[in-house]
Tab-separated table of C-alpha atoms in Angstrom:
chain	number	residue	atom	x	y	z
O	3	MET	CA	0.213	-0.069	0.272
O	4	SER	CA	1.383	3.577	-1.220
O	5	ALA	CA	2.908	5.908	1.508
O	6	LYS	CA	0.044	8.030	-0.847
O	7	ARG	CA	-2.806	6.284	-0.407
O	8	VAL	CA	-2.213	5.908	3.414
O	9	SER	CA	-2.255	10.046	2.978
O	10	THR	CA	-5.208	10.263	1.579
O	11	ALA	CA	-7.050	7.755	3.679
O	12	GLY	CA	-5.257	9.699	7.154
O	13	LEU	CA	-6.235	13.031	5.742
O	14	THR	CA	-10.373	11.563	4.369
O	15	LEU	CA	-10.742	10.046	8.352
O	16	GLY	CA	-9.408	13.152	10.163
O	17	PHE	CA	-10.986	16.255	8.319
O	18	GLY	CA	-14.484	13.568	8.549
O	19	SER	CA	-13.842	12.959	12.854
O	20	MET	CA	-13.134	16.672	12.895
O	21	ALA	CA	-15.729	18.614	10.953
O	22	GLU	CA	-18.067	15.017	12.805
O	23	HIS	CA	-17.539	16.797	15.866
O	24	ALA	CA	-17.115	20.482	15.157
O	25	LEU	CA	-20.662	20.524	14.504
O	26	LEU	CA	-21.761	17.932	17.342
O	27	PHE	CA	-20.485	21.401	19.148
O	28	ALA	CA	-21.856	24.018	17.213
O	29	ARG	CA	-25.505	22.476	17.732
O	30	THR	CA	-25.174	21.805	21.814
O	31	VAL	CA	-23.864	25.649	21.843
O	32	LEU	CA	-26.638	27.382	19.725
O	33	VAL	CA	-29.403	24.789	21.204
O	34	ALA	CA	-28.342	25.872	24.432
O	35	ARG	CA	-28.823	29.097	24.386
O	36	LEU	CA	-31.522	29.006	22.328
O	37	LEU	CA	-33.601	26.829	24.374
O	38	GLY	CA	-32.559	27.945	27.116
O	39	PRO	CA	-31.254	25.813	30.429
O	40	GLU	CA	-35.104	23.793	31.090
O	41	TYR	CA	-35.877	22.627	27.009
O	42	PHE	CA	-32.219	22.052	26.645
O	43	GLY	CA	-32.057	20.131	29.810
O	44	ILE	CA	-35.069	18.041	27.916
O	45	SER	CA	-33.588	17.416	24.801
O	46	VAL	CA	-30.391	15.728	25.998
O	47	THR	CA	-32.362	13.346	28.179
O	48	PHE	CA	-33.465	12.821	24.438
O	49	LEU	CA	-30.621	12.034	23.328
O	50	LEU	CA	-29.816	9.733	26.850
O	51	VAL	CA	-31.861	7.470	25.877
O	52	VAL	CA	-31.103	6.276	22.805
O	53	SER	CA	-27.257	5.982	23.650
O	54	ALA	CA	-28.769	4.314	26.612
O	55	PHE	CA	-31.213	1.589	24.552
O	56	ALA	CA	-27.452	1.307	22.168
O	57	LEU	CA	-24.762	0.305	24.587
O	58	ILE	CA	-27.705	-2.536	26.282
O	59	SER	CA	-28.125	-3.627	22.732
O	60	ASP	CA	-24.221	-3.227	21.562
O	61	VAL	CA	-22.843	-7.133	20.627
O	62	GLY	CA	-20.035	-5.357	18.325
O	63	ILE	CA	-22.153	-5.235	14.711
O	64	GLU	CA	-20.246	-2.310	13.429
O	65	LYS	CA	-16.756	-3.332	15.155
O	66	TYR	CA	-16.685	-6.714	13.712
O	67	VAL	CA	-17.139	-5.587	10.635
O	68	ILE	CA	-13.213	-3.875	10.849
O	69	GLN	CA	-11.808	-6.316	12.375
O	70	ALA	CA	-13.079	-9.558	10.763
O	71	ARG	CA	-10.868	-10.983	7.531
O	72	GLU	CA	-12.495	-10.344	4.099
O	73	ASP	CA	-13.581	-13.984	3.162
O	74	GLU	CA	-15.404	-13.572	6.615
O	75	LEU	CA	-16.856	-10.699	5.924
O	76	ASP	CA	-18.447	-11.473	2.812
O	77	ARG	CA	-19.757	-14.138	4.454
O	78	ALA	CA	-21.738	-12.758	7.186
O	79	MET	CA	-22.684	-9.903	5.495
O	80	PRO	CA	-26.133	-11.139	5.282
O	81	THR	CA	-26.114	-11.947	9.153
O	82	LEU	CA	-24.523	-8.893	10.297
O	83	ALA	CA	-27.508	-6.589	8.385
O	84	THR	CA	-30.131	-8.798	10.036
O	85	MET	CA	-28.795	-8.553	13.241
O	86	LEU	CA	-28.544	-4.682	12.964
O	87	LEU	CA	-32.295	-4.460	11.703
O	88	VAL	CA	-33.503	-6.897	14.712
O	89	ARG	CA	-31.568	-5.086	17.363
O	90	GLY	CA	-32.900	-2.093	16.353
O	91	LEU	CA	-36.909	-2.977	15.776
O	92	MET	CA	-36.293	-4.291	19.666
O	93	MET	CA	-34.626	-1.286	20.864
O	94	GLY	CA	-37.251	1.144	19.177
O	95	LEU	CA	-40.141	-0.993	20.552
O	96	ALA	CA	-38.404	-0.979	24.213
O	97	ILE	CA	-37.996	2.443	24.152
O	98	VAL	CA	-41.767	2.651	22.663
O	99	LEU	CA	-43.104	0.520	25.916
O	100	MET	CA	-40.772	2.114	28.474
O	101	SER	CA	-41.088	5.736	27.535
O	102	GLY	CA	-43.783	6.313	29.878
O	103	TRP	CA	-41.488	4.833	32.483
O	104	ILE	CA	-38.986	6.735	31.504
O	105	ALA	CA	-40.884	10.766	31.385
O	106	GLY	CA	-41.718	9.661	35.063
O	107	ARG	CA	-38.611	8.736	35.473
O	108	PHE	CA	-36.970	12.257	34.128
O	109	GLY	CA	-40.074	13.758	36.159
O	110	GLN	CA	-42.153	15.268	32.570
O	111	PRO	CA	-44.586	12.327	32.565
O	112	GLU	CA	-46.523	14.734	30.159
O	113	HIS	CA	-44.127	14.004	27.853
O	114	ALA	CA	-44.024	9.741	27.172
O	115	TRP	CA	-44.754	10.817	23.845
O	116	PHE	CA	-41.391	12.660	23.070
O	117	TYR	CA	-39.148	9.894	24.717
O	118	ALA	CA	-41.313	7.107	22.501
O	119	MET	CA	-40.407	9.305	19.306
O	120	ALA	CA	-36.689	7.856	20.436
O	121	GLY	CA	-37.679	4.861	19.613
O	122	LEU	CA	-38.028	5.560	15.913
O	123	ILE	CA	-33.982	6.285	16.108
O	124	PRO	CA	-32.933	2.748	16.109
O	125	VAL	CA	-35.610	1.538	13.626
O	126	ILE	CA	-34.702	4.102	10.674
O	127	GLU	CA	-30.480	3.309	12.274
O	128	GLY	CA	-31.409	-0.619	11.877
O	129	PHE	CA	-31.749	-0.259	8.313
O	130	ARG	CA	-28.263	0.826	7.290
O	131	ASN	CA	-26.147	-0.502	4.972
O	132	LEU	CA	-22.625	-1.286	6.297
O	133	ASP	CA	-20.798	-1.718	3.298
O	134	PRO	CA	-19.472	2.435	3.508
O	135	LEU	CA	-18.156	0.683	7.030
O	136	ALA	CA	-16.307	-2.247	5.616
O	137	GLN	CA	-15.095	0.118	3.075
O	138	GLN	CA	-12.811	1.344	6.013
O	139	LYS	CA	-11.118	-2.334	5.805
O	140	ARG	CA	-9.316	-1.437	2.641
O	141	MET	CA	-8.102	2.061	3.300
O	142	GLN	CA	-11.527	3.443	1.690
O	143	PHE	CA	-12.817	6.010	4.106
O	144	GLY	CA	-14.519	8.244	1.693
O	145	ALA	CA	-17.969	7.023	1.635
O	146	TYR	CA	-17.853	6.562	5.665
O	147	VAL	CA	-17.172	10.558	5.977
O	148	LYS	CA	-19.939	11.318	3.442
O	149	MET	CA	-22.192	8.978	4.788
O	150	MET	CA	-21.517	10.543	8.086
O	151	LEU	CA	-21.583	14.349	7.431
O	152	GLY	CA	-23.738	13.841	4.595
O	153	GLY	CA	-26.506	13.304	7.150
O	154	LEU	CA	-25.505	15.149	10.345
O	155	VAL	CA	-25.412	18.216	8.590
O	156	PRO	CA	-28.483	19.117	7.516
O	157	GLY	CA	-29.478	17.381	10.857
O	158	VAL	CA	-27.743	19.628	12.688
O	159	LEU	CA	-29.420	23.053	10.493
O	160	LEU	CA	-32.913	21.450	10.500
O	161	ALA	CA	-32.313	21.359	15.308
O	162	ILE	CA	-31.139	24.696	15.430
O	163	VAL	CA	-33.094	26.542	12.786
O	164	LEU	CA	-36.294	24.546	15.117
O	165	ALA	CA	-34.435	25.947	18.171
O	166	ALA	CA	-34.703	29.376	16.854
O	167	VAL	CA	-37.922	28.737	15.305
O	168	THR	CA	-40.020	27.444	17.838
O	169	ARG	CA	-38.176	27.677	20.858
O	170	ASP	CA	-39.145	23.797	21.759
O	171	PHE	CA	-36.941	21.023	22.855
O	172	ILE	CA	-38.850	18.902	19.754
O	173	ALA	CA	-35.936	20.779	17.488
O	174	VAL	CA	-32.794	18.606	18.755
O	175	ALA	CA	-35.358	15.415	18.171
O	176	ALA	CA	-36.228	16.729	14.672
O	177	GLY	CA	-32.448	17.204	13.931
O	178	CYS	CA	-31.723	13.785	14.783
O	179	LEU	CA	-34.365	12.135	13.275
O	180	LEU	CA	-33.047	13.551	9.925
O	181	THR	CA	-29.758	12.385	10.656
O	182	SER	CA	-30.522	8.957	10.874
O	183	VAL	CA	-32.441	8.927	7.814
O	184	VAL	CA	-30.364	10.898	5.401
O	185	SER	CA	-27.302	8.597	6.832
O	186	VAL	CA	-29.061	5.387	6.951
O	187	THR	CA	-30.434	6.669	2.808
O	188	LEU	CA	-26.510	7.519	2.263
O	189	SER	CA	-25.416	4.076	3.473
O	190	HIS	CA	-27.174	2.661	0.292
O	191	VAL	CA	-26.483	4.644	-2.263
O	192	LEU	CA	-22.535	4.777	-1.057
O	193	ALA	CA	-22.752	1.152	-0.987
O	194	ALA	CA	-20.288	-0.520	-3.516
O	195	LYS	CA	-22.135	-4.098	-2.537
O	196	PRO	CA	-25.605	-4.443	-2.643
O	197	TYR	CA	-28.015	-4.614	1.184
O	198	ARG	CA	-28.404	-8.656	1.996
O	199	LEU	CA	-30.683	-9.905	4.873
O	200	GLY	CA	-29.884	-13.215	5.692
O	201	LEU	CA	-28.324	-15.565	8.561
O	202	ASP	CA	-25.578	-18.047	8.689
O	203	ARG	CA	-25.521	-19.523	12.017
O	204	ALA	CA	-21.435	-20.142	12.364
O	205	ALA	CA	-21.410	-16.446	11.816
O	206	PHE	CA	-24.124	-15.549	14.185
O	207	ARG	CA	-21.865	-17.585	16.469
O	208	SER	CA	-18.834	-15.576	15.582
O	209	VAL	CA	-20.400	-12.803	15.721
O	210	ILE	CA	-21.963	-13.189	19.356
O	211	GLY	CA	-18.894	-14.794	20.334
O	212	TYR	CA	-17.134	-11.256	19.384
O	213	GLY	CA	-19.368	-9.209	21.188
O	214	TRP	CA	-20.503	-10.851	24.194
O	215	PRO	CA	-17.905	-8.428	26.471
O	216	LEU	CA	-19.200	-5.315	25.244
O	217	LEU	CA	-22.664	-6.182	25.939
O	218	LEU	CA	-21.506	-7.056	29.167
O	219	ASN	CA	-20.609	-4.142	29.716
O	220	GLY	CA	-23.271	-2.155	28.145
O	221	VAL	CA	-25.490	-3.174	31.122
O	222	VAL	CA	-23.386	-2.473	33.494
O	223	ILE	CA	-23.011	1.185	32.162
O	224	PHE	CA	-27.165	1.196	31.587
O	225	PHE	CA	-27.633	0.717	35.180
O	226	ALA	CA	-24.857	3.289	35.707
O	227	THR	CA	-27.345	5.702	34.041
O	228	PRO	CA	-29.500	7.868	35.506
O	229	LEU	CA	-33.063	6.263	34.086
């Protein structure tokens, strides 16, 4: 692998990471200023719910894509897509069913509908094509960065605009939903290989064997969160 290719890949990934953090920082600062402490605090709990349920269900699907050998990955990709979809649907259902309890825990019992909306994000994310992530194994980061920033830019802009216009905590939720929709759409547009569902028992056992320590770690962190 040439030094030029490695350098180009590093610059692409570095730019993507810096841009991602800059956008998230800008969203946090501007939305917090526009909404005020109370409504911004409610919007933060929306993000907390999504991240907490992602932790407790993380079996390392994305990490497995990066570390698996090419021959293993080709056979496992339909299984990984199925696992990602099932995980997203289960997370979404769990969040919706627990939305009333979550709202009560955060002292916002009248806003159960708001926390139920958080269940849409993992459902949408469950349809993601993992190929742009797999391309990183070949030092090709362009598709992943385009997918990530392509979803984040409109989502951040929508959150800021809605916060300015409505002064309501729904702004962050709407921005997150748009980010998920656009990034998942781009994951299929930018994929070099088609999206397929399937189930290979050997691949399933391999992913679970790799990811169960991450799942256990996520459970511990979940119970440490203020839900």
